[in-house]
Structures are given as structure tokens and as C-alpha cells.
Short mmCIF file of C-alpha atoms and ligand atoms in Angstrom, two decimals:
data_model
loop_
_atom_site.label_atom_id
_atom_site.label_comp_id
_atom_site.label_asym_id
_atom_site.label_seq_id
_atom_site.Cartn_x
_atom_site.Cartn_y
_atom_site.Cartn_z
CA UNK A 1 17.45 -17.42 -11.39
CA UNK A 2 15.99 -14.19 -10.11
CA UNK A 3 18.82 -11.72 -9.57
CA UNK A 4 17.42 -9.83 -6.60
CA UNK A 5 14.51 -10.60 -4.34
CA UNK A 6 13.51 -8.29 -1.52
CA UNK A 7 10.78 -9.47 0.84
CA UNK A 8 9.12 -7.44 3.57
CA UNK A 9 12.25 -5.36 4.09
CA UNK A 10 12.11 -2.90 6.98
CA UNK A 11 14.82 -0.57 8.24
CA UNK A 12 14.63 1.38 11.50
CA UNK A 13 17.47 3.70 12.41
CA UNK A 14 18.72 4.04 15.95
CA UNK A 15 16.40 6.62 17.47
CA UNK A 16 13.33 5.10 15.86
CA UNK A 17 13.11 6.46 12.31
CA UNK A 18 11.22 3.79 10.34
CA UNK A 19 12.84 4.73 7.03
CA UNK A 20 11.84 1.61 5.05
CA UNK A 21 8.66 -0.36 5.79
CA UNK A 22 7.62 -3.66 4.28
CA UNK A 23 9.21 -3.30 0.85
CA UNK A 24 8.96 -6.15 -1.72
CA UNK A 25 10.94 -5.96 -4.96
CA UNK A 26 12.00 -8.43 -7.63
CA UNK A 27 14.62 -7.85 -10.30
CA UNK A 28 15.79 -10.19 -13.07
CA UNK A 29 19.23 -9.99 -14.69
CA UNK A 30 19.20 -7.42 -17.48
CA UNK A 31 16.21 -5.61 -15.95
CA UNK A 32 16.17 -1.95 -14.98
CA UNK A 33 14.08 -0.90 -12.01
CA UNK A 34 13.56 2.75 -11.14
CA UNK A 35 12.88 3.80 -7.55
CA UNK A 36 11.25 7.22 -7.29
CA UNK A 37 10.11 9.45 -4.45
CA UNK A 38 10.76 12.81 -2.85
CA UNK A 39 13.75 13.40 -0.66
CA UNK A 40 13.34 11.60 2.68
CA UNK A 41 11.12 8.79 1.40
CA UNK A 42 13.68 6.07 2.13
CA UNK A 43 15.24 5.46 -1.30
CA UNK A 44 18.88 5.66 -0.20
CA UNK A 45 18.14 3.69 2.95
CA UNK A 46 16.70 0.93 0.77
CA UNK A 47 19.80 0.97 -1.47
CA UNK A 48 22.17 0.84 1.49
CA UNK A 49 20.16 -1.95 3.15
CA UNK A 50 20.54 -4.13 0.05
CA UNK A 51 24.29 -4.24 0.67
CA UNK A 52 24.11 -3.87 4.45
CA UNK A 53 25.91 -0.56 4.35
CA UNK A 54 23.80 1.03 7.11
CA UNK A 55 25.28 2.42 10.34
CA UNK A 56 25.69 0.11 13.35
CA UNK A 57 22.60 0.07 15.55
CA UNK A 58 20.22 0.12 12.57
CA UNK A 59 17.57 -2.61 12.69
CA UNK A 60 16.98 -4.46 9.40
CA UNK A 61 14.33 -7.15 9.07
CA UNK A 62 12.99 -9.12 6.11
CA UNK A 63 14.88 -10.91 3.36
CA UNK A 64 17.29 -9.82 0.65
CA UNK A 65 18.40 -12.53 -1.77
CA UNK A 66 21.06 -11.74 -4.37
CA UNK A 67 21.73 -14.50 -6.91
CA UNK A 68 20.17 -16.93 -4.47
CA UNK A 69 22.30 -15.84 -1.50
CA UNK A 70 20.80 -14.45 1.66
CA UNK A 71 22.50 -11.05 2.05
CA UNK A 72 21.13 -10.20 5.50
CA UNK A 73 22.29 -13.51 6.98
CA UNK A 74 25.75 -13.42 5.42
CA UNK A 75 28.97 -13.44 7.38
CA UNK A 76 31.31 -10.49 6.98
CA UNK A 77 33.75 -12.26 4.63
CA UNK A 78 31.00 -13.33 2.25
CA UNK A 79 29.46 -9.90 2.39
CA UNK A 80 32.72 -8.25 1.41
CA UNK A 81 32.89 -10.48 -1.65
CA UNK A 82 29.33 -9.55 -2.61
CA UNK A 83 30.04 -5.83 -2.38
CA UNK A 84 31.69 -4.86 -5.66
CA UNK A 85 31.74 -8.34 -7.20
CA UNK A 86 28.05 -9.09 -6.59
CA UNK A 87 26.64 -5.61 -6.55
CA UNK A 88 27.97 -2.10 -6.45
CA UNK A 89 26.60 1.36 -5.86
CA UNK A 90 27.13 4.59 -7.79
CA UNK A 91 26.37 7.50 -5.50
CA UNK A 92 25.36 11.05 -6.20
CA UNK A 93 28.09 13.69 -5.99
CA UNK A 94 31.18 11.87 -7.24
CA UNK A 95 33.50 14.49 -5.75
CA UNK A 96 32.72 13.28 -2.25
CA UNK A 97 33.15 9.60 -3.06
CA UNK A 98 36.48 9.92 -4.86
CA UNK A 99 39.65 10.36 -2.86
CA UNK A 100 41.06 13.81 -3.79
CA UNK A 101 44.72 12.85 -3.30
CA UNK A 102 44.76 9.68 -5.43
CA UNK A 103 44.84 9.41 -9.21
CA UNK A 104 41.53 8.15 -10.58
CA UNK A 105 43.18 5.20 -12.34
CA UNK A 106 44.51 3.93 -9.01
CA UNK A 107 41.07 4.34 -7.46
CA UNK A 108 39.50 2.25 -10.21
CA UNK A 109 42.24 -0.39 -9.88
CA UNK A 110 41.84 -0.60 -6.10
CA UNK A 111 38.72 -2.81 -5.90
CA UNK A 112 40.21 -5.12 -8.56
CA UNK A 113 43.34 -5.54 -6.45
CA UNK A 114 41.36 -5.85 -3.20
CA UNK A 115 39.48 -8.78 -4.62
CA UNK A 116 42.73 -10.44 -5.63
CA UNK A 117 41.63 -10.52 -9.20
CA UNK A 118 44.78 -9.22 -10.85
CA UNK A 119 48.39 -8.14 -10.50
CA UNK A 120 49.06 -4.42 -10.07
CA UNK A 121 50.04 -4.09 -13.74
CA UNK A 122 46.96 -5.94 -14.96
CA UNK A 123 44.68 -3.89 -12.69
CA UNK A 124 46.15 -0.66 -14.11
CA UNK A 125 45.56 -1.89 -17.64
CA UNK A 126 42.00 -2.85 -16.74
CA UNK A 127 41.44 0.62 -15.22
CA UNK A 128 42.39 2.15 -18.57
CA UNK A 129 39.98 -0.15 -20.40
CA UNK A 130 37.20 0.72 -17.97
CA UNK A 131 37.81 4.44 -18.54
CA UNK A 132 37.45 3.89 -22.27
CA UNK A 133 34.29 1.91 -21.68
CA UNK A 134 32.75 4.91 -19.91
CA UNK A 135 33.86 7.28 -22.66
CA UNK A 136 37.08 8.72 -21.23
CA UNK A 137 40.58 8.36 -22.72
CA UNK A 138 42.66 5.74 -20.88
CA UNK A 139 45.30 8.42 -20.32
CA UNK A 140 42.93 10.19 -17.91
CA UNK A 141 43.85 7.45 -15.42
CA UNK A 142 46.68 9.69 -14.23
CA UNK A 143 44.36 12.61 -13.47
CA UNK A 144 43.36 13.66 -9.95
CA UNK A 145 39.62 14.10 -9.31
CA UNK A 146 39.85 17.92 -9.24
CA UNK A 147 41.27 17.88 -12.77
CA UNK A 148 38.04 16.38 -14.10
CA UNK A 149 34.60 17.91 -14.71
CA UNK A 150 31.54 16.75 -12.76
CA UNK A 151 30.38 14.56 -15.62
CA UNK A 152 33.83 13.02 -16.02
CA UNK A 153 34.00 12.28 -12.31
CA UNK A 154 30.64 10.56 -12.47
CA UNK A 155 31.98 8.46 -15.37
CA UNK A 156 34.92 7.51 -13.16
CA UNK A 157 32.47 6.45 -10.44
CA UNK A 158 30.68 4.27 -12.96
CA UNK A 159 33.98 2.74 -14.08
CA UNK A 160 34.72 1.93 -10.41
CA UNK A 161 31.32 0.33 -10.04
CA UNK A 162 31.97 -1.83 -13.11
CA UNK A 163 35.50 -2.78 -12.05
CA UNK A 164 34.64 -6.16 -10.52
CA UNK A 165 31.94 -7.00 -13.07
CA UNK A 166 29.02 -6.86 -10.64
CA UNK A 167 25.71 -8.62 -11.32
CA UNK A 168 23.74 -5.68 -9.94
CA UNK A 169 24.41 -1.97 -10.12
CA UNK A 170 22.60 0.43 -7.84
CA UNK A 171 22.75 4.02 -9.03
CA UNK A 172 21.53 6.43 -6.35
CA UNK A 173 20.71 9.79 -7.97
CA UNK A 174 23.66 9.32 -10.35
CA UNK A 175 22.90 12.44 -12.36
CA UNK A 176 21.20 14.77 -9.89
CA UNK A 177 24.31 16.93 -9.44
CA UNK A 178 24.93 17.23 -13.18
CA UNK A 179 23.59 19.67 -15.74
CA UNK A 180 20.95 18.52 -18.16
CA UNK A 181 23.12 17.70 -21.20
CA UNK A 182 25.62 15.71 -19.15
CA UNK A 183 22.75 14.05 -17.28
CA UNK A 184 21.38 12.65 -20.56
CA UNK A 185 24.84 11.38 -21.61
CA UNK A 186 25.42 9.60 -18.31
CA UNK A 187 21.97 8.01 -18.42
CA UNK A 188 22.57 6.68 -21.94
CA UNK A 189 25.95 5.37 -20.82
CA UNK A 190 24.44 3.49 -17.87
CA UNK A 191 21.71 2.10 -20.12
CA UNK A 192 24.20 0.79 -22.68
CA UNK A 193 26.50 -0.74 -20.10
CA UNK A 194 23.58 -2.55 -18.47
CA UNK A 195 22.28 -3.83 -21.81
CA UNK A 196 25.72 -5.03 -22.96
CA UNK A 197 26.58 -6.88 -19.79
CA UNK A 198 23.19 -8.27 -18.79
CA UNK A 199 23.49 -6.92 -15.26
CA UNK A 200 20.54 -5.69 -13.22
CA UNK A 201 20.11 -1.99 -12.53
CA UNK A 202 18.33 -0.20 -9.74
CA UNK A 203 18.24 3.49 -10.53
CA UNK A 204 17.13 5.87 -7.82
CA UNK A 205 15.85 9.38 -8.52
CA UNK A 206 13.31 11.93 -7.42
CA UNK A 207 12.77 12.58 -11.15
CA UNK A 208 10.08 10.22 -12.42
CA UNK A 209 10.56 11.30 -16.04
CA UNK A 210 14.23 10.35 -16.02
CA UNK A 211 13.36 6.96 -14.56
CA UNK A 212 10.50 6.35 -16.97
CA UNK A 213 12.86 7.03 -19.86
CA UNK A 214 15.60 4.73 -18.60
CA UNK A 215 13.93 1.86 -16.72
CA UNK A 216 11.62 -1.07 -17.48
CA UNK A 217 9.70 -0.90 -14.22
CA UNK A 218 9.13 1.77 -11.59
CA UNK A 219 8.53 1.60 -7.87
CA UNK A 220 7.34 4.82 -6.24
CA UNK A 221 8.21 5.16 -2.56
CA UNK A 222 6.46 7.28 0.01
CA UNK A 223 7.30 7.36 3.73
CA UNK A 224 9.36 4.18 3.45
CA UNK A 225 6.79 2.12 1.55
CA UNK A 226 6.34 1.25 -2.11
CA UNK A 227 2.99 2.88 -2.90
CA UNK A 228 2.92 2.09 -6.60
CA UNK A 229 4.73 -0.33 -8.86
CA UNK A 230 4.43 -1.23 -12.51
CA UNK A 231 5.78 -0.88 -16.05
CA UNK A 232 7.69 2.40 -16.26
CA UNK A 233 5.61 4.05 -18.98
CA UNK A 234 2.26 3.19 -17.40
CA UNK A 235 3.31 4.50 -14.00
CA UNK A 236 4.64 7.72 -15.47
CA UNK A 237 1.74 8.35 -17.86
CA UNK A 238 -1.15 6.87 -15.93
CA UNK A 239 -0.25 6.62 -12.24
CA UNK A 240 -2.90 5.12 -9.94
CA UNK A 241 -1.66 6.36 -6.59
CA UNK A 242 -2.30 10.10 -5.99
CA UNK A 243 1.29 10.52 -4.78
CA UNK A 244 2.70 8.89 -7.91
CA UNK A 245 0.37 11.11 -9.97
CA UNK A 246 1.65 14.24 -8.23
CA UNK A 247 5.26 13.15 -8.74
CA UNK A 248 4.59 12.43 -12.38
CA UNK A 249 2.92 15.80 -12.91
CA UNK A 250 5.94 17.47 -11.33
CA UNK A 251 8.37 15.79 -13.71
CA UNK A 252 6.66 15.92 -17.09
CA UNK A 253 9.74 15.82 -19.28
CA UNK A 254 13.31 14.66 -19.06
CA UNK A 255 15.67 17.46 -18.21
CA UNK A 256 12.99 20.05 -17.59
CA UNK A 257 14.98 22.40 -15.34
CA UNK A 258 11.85 23.63 -13.58
CA UNK A 259 11.05 20.09 -12.52
CA UNK A 260 14.16 19.25 -10.58
CA UNK A 261 12.70 20.25 -7.24
CA UNK A 262 9.83 19.20 -5.01
CA UNK A 263 6.61 18.18 -6.73
CA UNK A 264 4.63 21.27 -7.65
CA UNK A 265 1.13 21.64 -6.37
CA UNK A 266 1.66 19.11 -3.62
CA UNK A 267 1.43 20.84 -0.25
CA UNK A 268 3.70 20.01 2.67
CA UNK A 269 6.49 17.50 3.09
CA UNK A 270 6.73 13.74 3.57
CA UNK A 271 6.16 12.78 7.21
CA UNK A 272 8.99 12.35 9.71
CA UNK A 273 9.72 8.59 9.76
CA UNK A 274 10.10 8.65 13.54
CA UNK A 275 6.56 10.06 13.95
CA UNK A 276 4.45 8.53 11.19
CA UNK A 277 0.76 9.45 11.13
CA UNK A 278 -1.96 6.81 11.53
CA UNK A 279 -3.60 5.49 8.38
CA UNK A 280 -2.13 6.03 4.93
CA UNK A 281 1.05 8.10 5.44
CA UNK A 282 0.03 10.26 2.47
CA UNK A 283 -3.50 11.10 3.58
CA UNK A 284 -2.75 14.56 4.97
CA UNK A 285 -1.39 15.71 1.59
CA UNK A 286 -3.78 13.71 -0.56
CA UNK A 287 -6.30 15.61 -2.67
CA UNK A 288 -8.70 12.64 -2.77
CA UNK A 289 -8.37 11.25 0.76
CA UNK A 290 -11.44 9.64 2.37
CA UNK A 291 -12.09 9.27 6.12
CA UNK A 292 -10.88 5.65 5.93
CA UNK A 293 -7.45 6.84 4.72
CA UNK A 294 -6.80 8.55 8.06
CA UNK A 295 -7.70 5.37 9.92
CA UNK A 296 -6.23 2.46 7.96
CA UNK A 297 -3.00 2.11 6.03
CA UNK A 298 -3.73 0.80 2.56
CA UNK A 299 -2.06 -2.37 1.24
CA UNK A 300 -0.77 -2.64 -2.32
CA UNK A 301 -3.70 -3.69 -4.50
CA UNK A 302 -3.87 -5.13 -7.95
CA UNK A 303 -4.02 -2.16 -10.35
CA UNK A 304 -3.98 -3.86 -13.74
CA UNK A 305 -1.53 -6.18 -15.49
CA UNK A 306 1.80 -6.13 -13.66
CA UNK A 307 0.69 -3.15 -11.62
CA UNK A 308 -0.07 -2.46 -7.99
CA UNK A 309 -0.94 0.64 -6.01
CA UNK A 310 -1.58 1.21 -2.30
CA UNK A 311 -4.68 3.38 -2.58
CA UNK A 312 -8.29 2.94 -1.60
CA UNK A 313 -9.33 4.39 -4.97
CA UNK A 314 -7.70 1.63 -7.00
CA UNK A 315 -10.44 -0.42 -8.57
CA UNK A 316 -10.49 -3.48 -10.76
CA UNK A 317 -11.27 -6.52 -8.62
CA UNK A 318 -9.03 -9.43 -9.60
CA UNK A 319 -11.02 -12.29 -11.14
CA UNK A 320 -9.95 -14.66 -8.40
CA UNK A 321 -11.70 -12.54 -5.76
CA UNK A 322 -15.09 -13.73 -4.62
CA UNK A 323 -18.26 -11.64 -4.74
CA UNK A 324 -18.28 -8.59 -2.47
CA UNK A 325 -19.41 -9.39 1.04
CA UNK A 326 -18.40 -13.06 0.86
CA UNK A 327 -16.54 -13.56 4.15
CA UNK A 328 -14.55 -16.48 2.72
CA UNK A 329 -13.24 -14.39 -0.15
CA UNK A 330 -9.92 -12.56 0.04
CA UNK A 331 -10.30 -8.86 0.86
CA UNK A 332 -11.55 -6.91 -2.11
CA UNK A 333 -8.70 -5.85 -4.39
CA UNK A 334 -6.09 -7.36 -2.08
CA UNK A 335 -2.97 -8.19 -4.04
CA UNK A 336 -2.42 -11.91 -4.31
CA UNK A 337 1.01 -12.94 -3.10
CA UNK A 338 3.10 -14.40 -5.93
P1 LIG B 1 15.88 9.49 0.35
O1 LIG B 1 17.09 8.80 -0.19
O2 LIG B 1 14.60 9.02 -0.28
O3 LIG B 1 15.99 10.96 0.33
P2 LIG B 1 16.78 8.50 2.92
O4 LIG B 1 16.78 7.01 2.82
O5 LIG B 1 18.08 9.19 2.79
O6 LIG B 1 15.71 9.07 1.89
O7 LIG B 1 16.14 8.91 4.31
C1 LIG B 1 14.92 8.38 4.78
C2 LIG B 1 14.67 8.87 6.20
O8 LIG B 1 15.61 8.28 7.07
C3 LIG B 1 14.82 10.37 6.33
O9 LIG B 1 13.79 10.84 7.15
C4 LIG B 1 16.16 10.55 7.00
O10 LIG B 1 16.17 11.67 7.83
C5 LIG B 1 16.27 9.27 7.83
N1 LIG B 1 17.69 8.89 7.99
C6 LIG B 1 18.59 8.71 6.99
N2 LIG B 1 19.79 8.33 7.49
C7 LIG B 1 19.64 8.28 8.83
C8 LIG B 1 20.51 7.96 9.92
N3 LIG B 1 21.79 7.59 9.72
N4 LIG B 1 19.99 8.03 11.19
C9 LIG B 1 18.71 8.37 11.39
N5 LIG B 1 17.82 8.69 10.42
C10 LIG B 1 18.28 8.65 9.15
MG1 LIG B 2 18.79 9.64 -1.14
#
């Protein structure tokens, strides 16, 4: 069964910010999907929506199915079981997610106890095992967060995320706050854990190179939409959407310190999601925009095997499409719905 299916997901915050718009994603168990995009493009909102962790008053529409269960329609009790046991999130900046006055071992044991999975003694033992699994000595369980380095704290966060053996792990910028050497270690750790346990991974980052190195597939988000999707290497090395190309040019290599900031050579910022421009949301920054781009938003189009991009310049008419100008034919290049 497909692990995660997201269909036409849209999130609008109270006040009108359309932070996620019409997102479709599919993830199988054991697959690693990278979600890329500049700050403000809706990546964290997407992650939070998958587990319904958004503030009250936020409007969510569409469908999210996790292991066949409809997450958006779930009652509170079911939802609580899904969080941690079904899916869990590793956030950026572990210092802010860990409780400073509790020993890390107790914090790892807490979700295990909350889910009634073990006695206190068994949960403590499991916390030690989880620490070893993420490369820390079990004895570090008695440490307080401030006694650990940034990389060690992020390992603790990963141990917490693994505690209830989730089917899906969402890692939102898990290494952005870490230095380059530690970043590589943490990425390898996440990769190995995912491979060993056949869970699904959604890894979020502004760094396309990091994602291309870690993930099977990539989705590039801009202004709340997925503007390009495909096999990780092809998207990184041969992006079809001008935004994905700019992002890829900005992050040429893993761990390049110069490439940890906004895409170089791309003027301006992503639009404010409460005042989106007409047409393609990227057109004002796009080096190859045509007049039509300011008028009409572009749908995702077929861009080669397993690939799609939401750009008027994407060519390669699918074979099923009729001859140009045939009114009965599907729109040229329109992506066929699976
Ligand atoms: P990313 O993770 O890609 O940086 P976010 O999902 O955090 O993007 O934010 C997407 C947009 O939603 C941003 O413009 C941000 O200002 C807006 N936003 C995020 N959280 C809230 C909130 N609680 N209320 C209103 N707007 C928000
Ligand atoms: Mg974010």
C-alpha cells in the first residue's frame, strides 16, 4: 500500500496567507522524498499540515492519506495515535524542541510511555538503545540538553522521532543549524535509519544539493505550489523549471558554505502568500518569462519519464495527446492524472 498520498492539499492561514496551494505528493514505504524551496515557500506548512499540527483557524482542504487512513478527517484520539506512531517530525534547531530542564533519556522515553507501549523501566532501557542507534552512548541519557553539542542534540531529536517506530519521518531542515561536517554525519545517519527500517522519509531543505544527495525524488516548491518534481538527480542536474534551475545553481555542491543562503543571481524574494500575483507566481523573477506567464498560472506538465514541471517552456508532448489544435484533445502537455 502507498504510505502517503497527498491530493490537492491547500492551506490558508487565518488572515489569508495561502501558504500551500494544490499540492499532490505520493510516497511509498522506504522512499525518500526531498522538498526544496526558499524560505517562505510553504515547506514547513506542508509538513505541519500532514500531521494537522497547524494553528487553530487555519483552513486545510484536500486529502492526506497515511497508510490508507484519512488524516484530515480523523478524530482527535486517532490523530494522537498517528502522531509519533504513524509519523513523526524532526525539526530544525533541536535546542528549542528539547525541554532544557529534563534529561534527554526521559524525553526520549516520554512518547513511548504516552503511547502505553512500555513500563517506565522498559522505556528507559529503550531510550538507551535508541541513543546507541543514533550514535550516542546510552549513558548520555542522563545528560541535560545544554550538556550536549548541537549535533548531539539533533541526534537526540532523531532518537525521539524513532521512539514509537513511525512509518513516516518528516525531517524539516534537520541539519540547517549544524556545521558542514556534522551536517553530513546526520544526513548519513538519517539515510541509514530509513533504509534499515523501511520507513518513508520526507526531508525538507532549502539546499537542493543536500536533498539530491540524500533523496530518491525531489519536489521543488515555490509560493506554496510544487513547480517541479522528479528523480532527485535529474531535478538537481537538469531542472526544467527556471526556479528549480536557479535553486540548483545556487546549491552546486553539498556543504558548500557559500551556498547556504538565498539563491544567487535570482533577484527579489518569493511573493507574500496573502497577496499572490496573477499568473505564474514566479514570473516577476523569471529570466525567461513570456507575456502569458503574467496572465495564466501554469499547471504541472509532463517533463519526461517520472518528471513534471509547471512551466510554459516545458516541451515534450505526451504520446497520448492529440495533434495540436484538436479541440477534443487534452491541453497540450497537460499532465495526465494518474
Ligand atoms: P518555509 O518552511 O518554506 O520557509 P513556511 O511554511 O514556514 O515556509 O511559510 C510559508 C508562508 O506562510 C510564509 O509566507 C509565512 O509567513 C506564512 N506563515 C507561516 N506560519 C504562519 C502563521 N502561523 N500565520 C500566518 N502566516 C504564516
Ligand atoms: Mg520552514
